[in-house]
XYZ file of C-alpha atoms in Angstrom:
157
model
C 195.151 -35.912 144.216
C 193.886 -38.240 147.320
C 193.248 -41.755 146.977
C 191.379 -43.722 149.024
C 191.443 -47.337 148.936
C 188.939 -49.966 150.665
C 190.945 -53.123 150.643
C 189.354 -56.702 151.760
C 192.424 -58.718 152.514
C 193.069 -62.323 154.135
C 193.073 -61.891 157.978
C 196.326 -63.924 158.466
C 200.313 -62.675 159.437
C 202.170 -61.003 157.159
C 199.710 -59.207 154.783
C 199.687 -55.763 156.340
C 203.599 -56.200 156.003
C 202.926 -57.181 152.314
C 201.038 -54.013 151.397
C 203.420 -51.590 153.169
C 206.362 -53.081 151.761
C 204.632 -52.647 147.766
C 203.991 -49.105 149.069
C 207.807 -48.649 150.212
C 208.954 -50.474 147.283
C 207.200 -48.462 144.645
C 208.162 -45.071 146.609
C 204.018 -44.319 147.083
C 203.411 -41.868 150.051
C 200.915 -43.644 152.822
C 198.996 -41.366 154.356
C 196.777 -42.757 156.762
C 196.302 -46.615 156.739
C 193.790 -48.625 159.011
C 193.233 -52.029 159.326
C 190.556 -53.983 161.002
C 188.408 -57.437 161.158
C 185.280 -57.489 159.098
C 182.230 -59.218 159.694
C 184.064 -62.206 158.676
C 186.705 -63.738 161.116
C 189.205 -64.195 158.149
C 188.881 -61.254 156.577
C 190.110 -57.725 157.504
C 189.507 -54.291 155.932
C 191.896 -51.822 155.430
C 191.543 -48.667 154.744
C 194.378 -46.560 152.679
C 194.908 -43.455 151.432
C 197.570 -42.039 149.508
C 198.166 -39.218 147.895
C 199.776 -38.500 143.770
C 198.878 -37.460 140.699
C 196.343 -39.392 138.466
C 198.667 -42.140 137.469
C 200.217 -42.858 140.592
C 197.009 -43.579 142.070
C 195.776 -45.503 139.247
C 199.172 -47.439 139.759
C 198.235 -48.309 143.270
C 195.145 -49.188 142.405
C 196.370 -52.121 140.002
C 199.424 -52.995 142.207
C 196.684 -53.844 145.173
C 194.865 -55.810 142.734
C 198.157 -58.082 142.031
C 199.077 -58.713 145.617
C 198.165 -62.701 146.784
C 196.285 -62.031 149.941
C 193.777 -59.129 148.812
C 190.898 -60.214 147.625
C 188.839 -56.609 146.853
C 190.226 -53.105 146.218
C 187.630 -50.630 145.688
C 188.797 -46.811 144.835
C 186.363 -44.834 146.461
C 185.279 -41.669 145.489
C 185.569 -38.594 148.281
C 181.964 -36.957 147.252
C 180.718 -40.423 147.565
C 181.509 -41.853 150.636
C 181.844 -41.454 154.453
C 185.243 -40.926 155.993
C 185.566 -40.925 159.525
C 188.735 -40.444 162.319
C 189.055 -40.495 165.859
C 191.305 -38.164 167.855
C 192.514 -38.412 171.399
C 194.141 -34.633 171.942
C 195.902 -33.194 175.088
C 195.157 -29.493 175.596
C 196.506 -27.410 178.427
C 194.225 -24.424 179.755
C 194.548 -21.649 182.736
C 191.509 -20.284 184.091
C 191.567 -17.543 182.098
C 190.798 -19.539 178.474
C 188.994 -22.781 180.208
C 185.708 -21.527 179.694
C 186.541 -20.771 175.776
C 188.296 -24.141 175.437
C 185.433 -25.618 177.020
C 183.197 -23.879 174.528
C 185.000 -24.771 171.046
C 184.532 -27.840 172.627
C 181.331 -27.486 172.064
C 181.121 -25.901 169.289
C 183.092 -28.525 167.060
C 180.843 -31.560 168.434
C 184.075 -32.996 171.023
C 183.766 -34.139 173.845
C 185.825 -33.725 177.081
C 186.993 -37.050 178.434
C 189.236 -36.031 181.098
C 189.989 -33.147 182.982
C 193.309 -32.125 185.134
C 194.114 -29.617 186.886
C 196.266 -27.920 184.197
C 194.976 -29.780 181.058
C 191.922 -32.013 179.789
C 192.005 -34.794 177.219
C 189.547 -34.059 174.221
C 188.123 -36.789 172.096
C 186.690 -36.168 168.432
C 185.390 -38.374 165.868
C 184.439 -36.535 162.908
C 185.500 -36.293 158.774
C 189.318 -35.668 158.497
C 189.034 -32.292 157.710
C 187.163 -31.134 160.803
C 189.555 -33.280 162.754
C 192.449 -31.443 161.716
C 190.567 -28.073 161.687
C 189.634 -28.962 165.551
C 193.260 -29.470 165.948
C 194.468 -26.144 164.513
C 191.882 -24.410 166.752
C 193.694 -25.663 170.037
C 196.383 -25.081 169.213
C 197.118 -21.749 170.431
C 195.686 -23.207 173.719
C 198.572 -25.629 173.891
C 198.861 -28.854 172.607
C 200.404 -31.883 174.619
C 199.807 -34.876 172.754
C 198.106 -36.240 170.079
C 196.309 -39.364 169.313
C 194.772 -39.489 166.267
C 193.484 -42.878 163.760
C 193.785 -43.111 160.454
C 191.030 -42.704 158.358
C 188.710 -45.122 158.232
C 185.736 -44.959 155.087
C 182.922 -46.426 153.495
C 180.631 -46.568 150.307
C 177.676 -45.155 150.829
C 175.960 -47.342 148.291
């Protein structure tokens, strides 16, 4: 089971420290974590997700509610949201698969941000599962490195 968390937390040092030593502490798996300023200069939102069965998530869920600095945790719900990640992926190419790299490319909604003689850099933004099916679908192209964010999500009441 997934669990994704949208965390309000005080924008000051230490609390992203805080919340990934609980994590380590309790032996919870993070699986992507992001973390960024809201509208409000002293308040950042993080986005988690983790993954166990129903009552390890529910666990998180009420250990995030205990911790000092956050000040919201809202579970939300996969069918009910928007989830978003950005990828930054290293692909190398001959001339003989270019023009089909070049086309899946297309195809998937990436765009090509730089090209070299040998390889091109490829940036995505899509759901997490399209990301990582883009990624699978390069990959017999070769992959050279990969840049990728965590997820970031929202409500979409």
């Amino acid at each position: 089971m997934k669990g994704i968390f949208s965390v309000l937390v005080e924008n000051r040092d230490g609390v992203l420290s805080g919340i990934s030593a609980l994590f380590a502490r309790r032996g919870y798996n993070i699986e992507s974590l992001t973390v960024g300023e809201t509208e409000k200069r002293d308040v950042s939102s993080m986005t988690i997700v983790s993954t166990g069965d129903a009552r390890t998530i529910d666990q998180i869920e009420k250990q995030l509610n205990k911790k000092v600095d956050v000040i919201k945790v809202r579970r939300l719900d996969e069918n009910k949201s928007i989830a978003m990640e950005m990828l930054l992926i290293k692909v190398s190419y001959s001339a003989t698969n270019r023009a089909a790299l070049i086309e899946t490319c297309s195809v998937m909604g990436a765009k090509i941000m730089h090209v070299a003689p040998k390889n091109m850099i490829i940036e995505l933004h899509s759901d997490p599962d399209t990301v990582g099916e883009f990624i699978e679908l390069v990959r017999s192209f070769g992959i050279l490195e990969v840049q990728k964010t965590g997820t970031i999500a929202m409500n979409k009441n």
